CSV table of C-alpha atoms in Angstrom, one decimal:
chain,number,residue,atom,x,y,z
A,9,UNK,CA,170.5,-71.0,63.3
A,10,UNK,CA,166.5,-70.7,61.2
A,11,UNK,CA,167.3,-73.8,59.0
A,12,UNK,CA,164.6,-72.9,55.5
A,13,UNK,CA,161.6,-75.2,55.7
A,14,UNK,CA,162.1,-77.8,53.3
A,15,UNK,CA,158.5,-77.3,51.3
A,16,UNK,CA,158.1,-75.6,48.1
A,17,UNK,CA,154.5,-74.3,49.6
A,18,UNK,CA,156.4,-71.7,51.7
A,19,UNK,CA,158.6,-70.5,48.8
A,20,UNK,CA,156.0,-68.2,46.7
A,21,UNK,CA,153.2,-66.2,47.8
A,22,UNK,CA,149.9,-67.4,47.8
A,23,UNK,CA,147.4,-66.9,44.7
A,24,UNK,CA,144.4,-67.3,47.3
A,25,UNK,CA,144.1,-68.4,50.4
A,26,UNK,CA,143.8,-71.8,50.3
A,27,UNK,CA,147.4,-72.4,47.9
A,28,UNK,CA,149.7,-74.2,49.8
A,29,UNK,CA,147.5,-75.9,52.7
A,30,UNK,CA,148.1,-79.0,54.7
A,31,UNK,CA,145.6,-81.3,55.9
A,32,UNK,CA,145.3,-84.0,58.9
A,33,UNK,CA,144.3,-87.4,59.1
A,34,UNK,CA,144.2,-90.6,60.9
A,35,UNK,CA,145.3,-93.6,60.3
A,36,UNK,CA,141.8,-94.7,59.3
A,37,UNK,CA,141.8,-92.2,56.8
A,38,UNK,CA,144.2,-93.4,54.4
A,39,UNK,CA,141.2,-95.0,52.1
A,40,UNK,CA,139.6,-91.7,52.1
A,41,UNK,CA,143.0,-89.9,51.3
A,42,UNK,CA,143.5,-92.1,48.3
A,43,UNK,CA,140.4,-92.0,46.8
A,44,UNK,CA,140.8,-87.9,46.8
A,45,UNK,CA,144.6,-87.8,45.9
A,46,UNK,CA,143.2,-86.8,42.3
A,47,UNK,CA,142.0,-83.3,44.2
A,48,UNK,CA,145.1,-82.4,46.2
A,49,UNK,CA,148.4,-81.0,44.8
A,50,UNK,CA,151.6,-83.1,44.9
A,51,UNK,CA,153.8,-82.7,47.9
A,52,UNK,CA,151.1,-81.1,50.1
A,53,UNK,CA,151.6,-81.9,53.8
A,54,UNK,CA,149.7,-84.8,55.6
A,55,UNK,CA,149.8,-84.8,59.3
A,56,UNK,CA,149.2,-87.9,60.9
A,57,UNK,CA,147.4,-88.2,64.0
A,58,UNK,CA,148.5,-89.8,67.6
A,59,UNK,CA,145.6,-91.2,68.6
A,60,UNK,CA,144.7,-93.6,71.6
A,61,UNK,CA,144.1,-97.2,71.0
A,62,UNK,CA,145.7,-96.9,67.4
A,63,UNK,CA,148.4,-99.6,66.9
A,64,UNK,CA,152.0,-98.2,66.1
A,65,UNK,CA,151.4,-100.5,62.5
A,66,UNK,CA,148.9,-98.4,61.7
A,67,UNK,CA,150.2,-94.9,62.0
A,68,UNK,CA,153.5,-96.2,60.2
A,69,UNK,CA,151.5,-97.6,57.4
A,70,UNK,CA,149.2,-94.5,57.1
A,71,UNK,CA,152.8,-92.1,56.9
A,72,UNK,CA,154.4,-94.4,54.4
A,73,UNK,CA,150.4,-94.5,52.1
A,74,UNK,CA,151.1,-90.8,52.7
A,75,UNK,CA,154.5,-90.7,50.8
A,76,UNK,CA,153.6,-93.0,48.3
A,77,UNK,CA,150.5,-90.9,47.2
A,78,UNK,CA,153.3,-88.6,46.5
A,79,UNK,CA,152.1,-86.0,49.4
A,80,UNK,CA,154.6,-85.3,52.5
A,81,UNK,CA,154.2,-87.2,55.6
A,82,UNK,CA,153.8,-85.0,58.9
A,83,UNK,CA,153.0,-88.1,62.0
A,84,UNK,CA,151.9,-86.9,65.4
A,85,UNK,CA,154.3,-87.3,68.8
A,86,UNK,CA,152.0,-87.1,71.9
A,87,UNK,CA,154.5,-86.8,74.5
A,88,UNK,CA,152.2,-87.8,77.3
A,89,UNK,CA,151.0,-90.9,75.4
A,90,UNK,CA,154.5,-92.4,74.6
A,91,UNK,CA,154.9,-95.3,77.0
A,92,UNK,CA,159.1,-95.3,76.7
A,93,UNK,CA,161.8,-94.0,75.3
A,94,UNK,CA,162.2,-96.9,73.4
A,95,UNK,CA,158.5,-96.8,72.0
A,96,UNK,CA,159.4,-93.4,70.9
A,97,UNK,CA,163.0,-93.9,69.2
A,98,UNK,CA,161.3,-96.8,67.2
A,99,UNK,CA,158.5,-95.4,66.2
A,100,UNK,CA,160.7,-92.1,64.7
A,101,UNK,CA,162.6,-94.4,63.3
A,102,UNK,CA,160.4,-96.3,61.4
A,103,UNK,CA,159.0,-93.6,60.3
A,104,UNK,CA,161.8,-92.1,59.0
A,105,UNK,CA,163.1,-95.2,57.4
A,106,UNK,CA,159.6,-96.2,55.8
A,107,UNK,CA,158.2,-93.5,54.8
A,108,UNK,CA,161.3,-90.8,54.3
A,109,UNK,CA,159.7,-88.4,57.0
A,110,UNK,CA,161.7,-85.4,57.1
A,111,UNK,CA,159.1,-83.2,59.4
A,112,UNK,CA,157.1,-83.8,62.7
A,113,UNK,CA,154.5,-82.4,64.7
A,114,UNK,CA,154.5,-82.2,68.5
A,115,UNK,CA,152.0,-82.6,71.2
A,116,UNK,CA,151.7,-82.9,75.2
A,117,UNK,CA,148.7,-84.8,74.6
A,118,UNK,CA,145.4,-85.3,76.7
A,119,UNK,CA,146.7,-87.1,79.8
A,120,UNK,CA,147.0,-85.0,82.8
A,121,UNK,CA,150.0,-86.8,83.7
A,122,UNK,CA,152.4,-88.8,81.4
A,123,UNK,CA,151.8,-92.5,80.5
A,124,UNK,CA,155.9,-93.1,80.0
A,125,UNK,CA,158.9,-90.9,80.7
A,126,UNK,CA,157.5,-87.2,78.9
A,127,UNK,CA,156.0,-85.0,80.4
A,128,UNK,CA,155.9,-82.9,77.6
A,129,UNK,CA,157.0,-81.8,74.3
A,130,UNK,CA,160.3,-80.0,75.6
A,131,UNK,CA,161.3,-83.5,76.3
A,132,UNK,CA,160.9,-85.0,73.3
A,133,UNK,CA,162.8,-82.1,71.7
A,134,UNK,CA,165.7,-82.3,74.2
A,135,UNK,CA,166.4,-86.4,73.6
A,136,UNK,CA,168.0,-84.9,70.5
A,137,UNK,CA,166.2,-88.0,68.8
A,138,UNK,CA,164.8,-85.7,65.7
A,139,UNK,CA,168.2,-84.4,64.7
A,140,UNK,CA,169.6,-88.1,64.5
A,141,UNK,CA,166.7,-89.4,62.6
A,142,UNK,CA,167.2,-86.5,59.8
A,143,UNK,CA,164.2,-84.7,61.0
A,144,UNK,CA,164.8,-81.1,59.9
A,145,UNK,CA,161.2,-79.5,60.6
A,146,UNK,CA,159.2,-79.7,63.8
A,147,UNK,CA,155.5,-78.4,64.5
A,148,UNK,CA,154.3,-77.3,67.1
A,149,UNK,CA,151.0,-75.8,68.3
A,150,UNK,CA,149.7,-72.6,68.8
A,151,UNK,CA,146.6,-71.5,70.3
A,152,UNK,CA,144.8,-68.3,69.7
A,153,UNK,CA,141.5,-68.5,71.4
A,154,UNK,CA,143.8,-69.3,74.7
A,155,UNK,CA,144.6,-73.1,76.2
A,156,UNK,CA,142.6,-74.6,78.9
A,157,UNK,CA,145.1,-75.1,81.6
A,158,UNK,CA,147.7,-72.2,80.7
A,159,UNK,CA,147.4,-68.8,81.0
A,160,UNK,CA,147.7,-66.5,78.1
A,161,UNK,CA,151.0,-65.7,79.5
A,162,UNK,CA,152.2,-68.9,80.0
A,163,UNK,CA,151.1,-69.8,76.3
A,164,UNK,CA,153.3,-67.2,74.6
A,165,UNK,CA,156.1,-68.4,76.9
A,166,UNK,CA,156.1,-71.7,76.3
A,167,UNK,CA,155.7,-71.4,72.4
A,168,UNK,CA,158.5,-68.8,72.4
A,169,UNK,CA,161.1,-72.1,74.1
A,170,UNK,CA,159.7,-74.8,71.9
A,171,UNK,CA,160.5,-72.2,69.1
A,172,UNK,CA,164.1,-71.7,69.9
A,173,UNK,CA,164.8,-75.4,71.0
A,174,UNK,CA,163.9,-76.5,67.9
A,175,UNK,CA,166.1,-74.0,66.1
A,176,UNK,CA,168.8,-74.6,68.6
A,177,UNK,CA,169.5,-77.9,67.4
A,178,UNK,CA,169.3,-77.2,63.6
A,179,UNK,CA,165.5,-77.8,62.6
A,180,UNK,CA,163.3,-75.2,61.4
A,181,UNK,CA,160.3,-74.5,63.4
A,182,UNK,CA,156.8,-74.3,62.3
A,183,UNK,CA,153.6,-73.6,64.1
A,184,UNK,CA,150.1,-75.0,63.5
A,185,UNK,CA,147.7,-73.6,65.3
A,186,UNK,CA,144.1,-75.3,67.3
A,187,UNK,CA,140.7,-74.6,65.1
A,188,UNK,CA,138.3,-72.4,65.5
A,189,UNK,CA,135.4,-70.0,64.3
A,190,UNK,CA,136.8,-66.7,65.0
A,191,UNK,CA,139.0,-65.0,62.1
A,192,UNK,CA,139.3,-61.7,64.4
A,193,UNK,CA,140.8,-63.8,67.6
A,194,UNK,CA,143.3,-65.5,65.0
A,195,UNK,CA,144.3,-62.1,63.1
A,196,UNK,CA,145.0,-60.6,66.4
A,197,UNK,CA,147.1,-63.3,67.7
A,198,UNK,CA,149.0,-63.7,64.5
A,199,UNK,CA,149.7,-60.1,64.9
A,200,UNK,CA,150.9,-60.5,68.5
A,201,UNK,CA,153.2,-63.4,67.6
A,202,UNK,CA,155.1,-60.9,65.1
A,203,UNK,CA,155.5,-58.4,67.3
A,204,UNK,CA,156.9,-60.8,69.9
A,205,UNK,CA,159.3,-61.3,67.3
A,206,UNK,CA,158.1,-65.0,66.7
A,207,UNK,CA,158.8,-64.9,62.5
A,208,UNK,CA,158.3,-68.6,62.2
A,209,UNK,CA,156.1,-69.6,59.6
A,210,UNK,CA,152.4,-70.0,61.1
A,211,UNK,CA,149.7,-72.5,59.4
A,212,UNK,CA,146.4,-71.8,60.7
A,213,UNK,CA,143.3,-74.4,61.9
A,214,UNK,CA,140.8,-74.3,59.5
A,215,UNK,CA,137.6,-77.2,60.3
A,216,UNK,CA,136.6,-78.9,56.6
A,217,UNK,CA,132.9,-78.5,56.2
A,218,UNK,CA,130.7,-80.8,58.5
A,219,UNK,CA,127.3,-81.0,60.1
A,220,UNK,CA,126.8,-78.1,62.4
A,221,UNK,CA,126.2,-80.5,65.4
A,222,UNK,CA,129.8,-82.3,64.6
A,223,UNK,CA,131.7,-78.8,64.4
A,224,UNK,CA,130.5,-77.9,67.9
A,225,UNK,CA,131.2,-81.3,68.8
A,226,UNK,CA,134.6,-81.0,67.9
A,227,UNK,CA,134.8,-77.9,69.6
A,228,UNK,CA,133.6,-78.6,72.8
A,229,UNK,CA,136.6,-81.7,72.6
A,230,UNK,CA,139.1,-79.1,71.7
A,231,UNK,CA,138.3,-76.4,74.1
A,232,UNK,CA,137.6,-73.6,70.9
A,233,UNK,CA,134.9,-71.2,71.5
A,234,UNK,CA,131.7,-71.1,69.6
A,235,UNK,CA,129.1,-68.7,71.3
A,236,UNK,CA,126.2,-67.3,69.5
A,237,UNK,CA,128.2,-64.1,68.3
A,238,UNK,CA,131.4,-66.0,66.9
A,239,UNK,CA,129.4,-68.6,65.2
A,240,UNK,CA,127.6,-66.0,63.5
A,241,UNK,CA,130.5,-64.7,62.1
A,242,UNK,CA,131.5,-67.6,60.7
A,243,UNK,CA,127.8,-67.9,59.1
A,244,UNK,CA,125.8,-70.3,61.7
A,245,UNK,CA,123.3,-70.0,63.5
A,246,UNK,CA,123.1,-71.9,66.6
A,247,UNK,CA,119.6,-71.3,66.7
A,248,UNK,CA,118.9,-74.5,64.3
A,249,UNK,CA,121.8,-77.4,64.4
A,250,UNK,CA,119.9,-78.8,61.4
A,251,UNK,CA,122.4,-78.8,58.3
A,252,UNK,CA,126.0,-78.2,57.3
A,253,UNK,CA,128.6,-75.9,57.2
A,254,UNK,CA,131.8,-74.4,55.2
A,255,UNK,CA,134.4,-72.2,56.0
A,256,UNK,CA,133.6,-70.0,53.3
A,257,UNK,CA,133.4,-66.6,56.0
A,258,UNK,CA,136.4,-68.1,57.9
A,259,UNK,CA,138.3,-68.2,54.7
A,260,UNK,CA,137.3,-65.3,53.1
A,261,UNK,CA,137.9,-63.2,56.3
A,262,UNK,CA,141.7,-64.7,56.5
A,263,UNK,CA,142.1,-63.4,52.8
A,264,UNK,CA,141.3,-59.9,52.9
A,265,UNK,CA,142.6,-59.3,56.7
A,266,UNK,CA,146.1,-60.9,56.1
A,267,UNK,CA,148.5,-58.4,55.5
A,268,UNK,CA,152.5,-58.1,55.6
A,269,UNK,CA,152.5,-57.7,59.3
A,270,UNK,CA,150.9,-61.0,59.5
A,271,UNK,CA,154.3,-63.0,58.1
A,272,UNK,CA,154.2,-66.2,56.4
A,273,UNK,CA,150.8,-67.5,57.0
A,274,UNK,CA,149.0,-70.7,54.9
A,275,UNK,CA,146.3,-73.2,55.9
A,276,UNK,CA,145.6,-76.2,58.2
A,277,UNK,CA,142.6,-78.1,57.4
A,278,UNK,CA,140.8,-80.2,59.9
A,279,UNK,CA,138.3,-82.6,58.0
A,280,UNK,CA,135.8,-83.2,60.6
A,281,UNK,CA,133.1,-83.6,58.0
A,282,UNK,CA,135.8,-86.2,55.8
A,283,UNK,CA,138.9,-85.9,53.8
A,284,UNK,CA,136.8,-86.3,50.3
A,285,UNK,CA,134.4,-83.6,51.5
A,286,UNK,CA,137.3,-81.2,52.5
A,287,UNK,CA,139.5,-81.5,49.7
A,288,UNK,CA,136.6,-81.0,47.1
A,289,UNK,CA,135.6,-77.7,48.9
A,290,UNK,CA,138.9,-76.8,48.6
A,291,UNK,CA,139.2,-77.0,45.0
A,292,UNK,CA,135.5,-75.8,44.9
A,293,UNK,CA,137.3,-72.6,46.6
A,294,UNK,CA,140.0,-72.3,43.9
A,295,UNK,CA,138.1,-72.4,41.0
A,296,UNK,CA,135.7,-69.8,42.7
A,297,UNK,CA,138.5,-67.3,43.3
A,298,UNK,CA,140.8,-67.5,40.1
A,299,UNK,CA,143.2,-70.3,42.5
């Protein structure tokens, strides 16, 4: 059973491209999120990083400033990062109790081999802990420019199980997929997913605009391409690092390629560059496109 996802974003098409988006943070964010609160609309999704080295505390207190900003909380699981099962079951609980999370994203994580009892995010799903904590959306990830220790294969086959255990056991499913440079690579894989049959709705990884030497930082962490010829599509030049860069072509390029056989499609913004810097090209977007 496809239980609806619970966010008014999903239920009316978008006016541009950048209506309905989400956005990720950290839980050393939360000053930046508040001070650009004014920017974002009400009830747009927040994910919530796992990182190392960041206290439990923290994350809860960066879901709950999420909730009381009046935007909806999305925290991070990294399977391989979760020490126990009781770490785990507390932490979704607090989270739940504290800050009225109704939807989660989940990861493996980093770790070639698990710091507690997951290996991955199959496991998480099958403790049936979401369902008893009222959880009745579930994220997970998607990657179109490939995955660094899976084949392309493998990928779809593993995003096709998550998909239906998370529908097996009453949540609805959503995808968010890694970042990147390439609109082509993402429009193709989009396509592919539909014709696999995978209808879930799909939020794409957009990066907030940053330095050029921080973007290609962050994608030489993440594994995302960004040779010469993609980076020019997406308008930089790798010939000079010297400046900053939007993604204006990114954008742009999702908005006129889109089409019905695309399916339910909406943003994911990664602020490399900051939240304050993302969300006011964002707006700067809308208000250059009728949004």
């Amino acid at each position: 059973m496809t239980v609806p996802l619970i966010h008014p974003n999903w239920a009316k098409p978008p006016v541009t491209m950048t209506d309905g988006y989400s956005l990720e943070i950290t839980a050393k964010d939360v000053a930046a999120l508040r001070e650009a609160a004014p920017l974002i609309p009400a009830e747009t999704p927040v994910a919530i990083t796992f990182l190392p080295g960041e206290e439990t505390q923290a994350r809860i207190a960066a879901a709950v400033a999420v909730r009381e900003l009046g935007f909806e909380p999305m925290p991070h699981f990294s399977a391989r990062r979760i020490v126990s099962q009781g770490e785990f079951e507390t932490y979704l609980a607090a989270v739940a109790q504290d800050a009225g999370v109704r939807r989660c994203f989940i990861v493996a994580g980093d770790p070639p081999e698990p710091q507690g009892p997951f290996f991955d995010t199959s496991a998480l799903i099958a403790t049936g802990a979401f369902e008893r904590a009222g959880i009745r959306a579930i994220g997970v990830g998607g990657h179109p420019e490939g995955h660094p220790v899976m084949s392309p294969a493998e990928c779809w086959d593993v995003l096709e199980r998550k998909i239906g255990d998370v529908e097996r056991r009453g949540m609805a499913p959503l995808v968010v997929t890694q970042f990147g440079f390439d609109p082509d690579a993402f429009l193709g894989w989009l396509k592919e997913a539909r014709q696999r049959g995978i209808d879930t709705p799909i939020r794409i990884g957009v990066p907030g605009p940053a330095s050029i030497r921080t973007l290609l930082r962050f994608a030489a962490r993440c594994g995302v391409g960004a040779s010469a010829s993609v980076m020019k599509k997406y308008g930089v030049s790798l010939s000079s690092l010297i400046g900053s860069a939007g993604p204006d072509r990114l954008v742009d390029a999702f908005w006129d390629g889109l089409g019905d056989e695309h399916g339910r499609v909406r943003l994911h913004f990664y602020p490399f560059g900051g939240v304050r810097a993302t969300v006011e090209w964002i707006a700067g977007y809308e208000r250059r496109h009728g949004g």
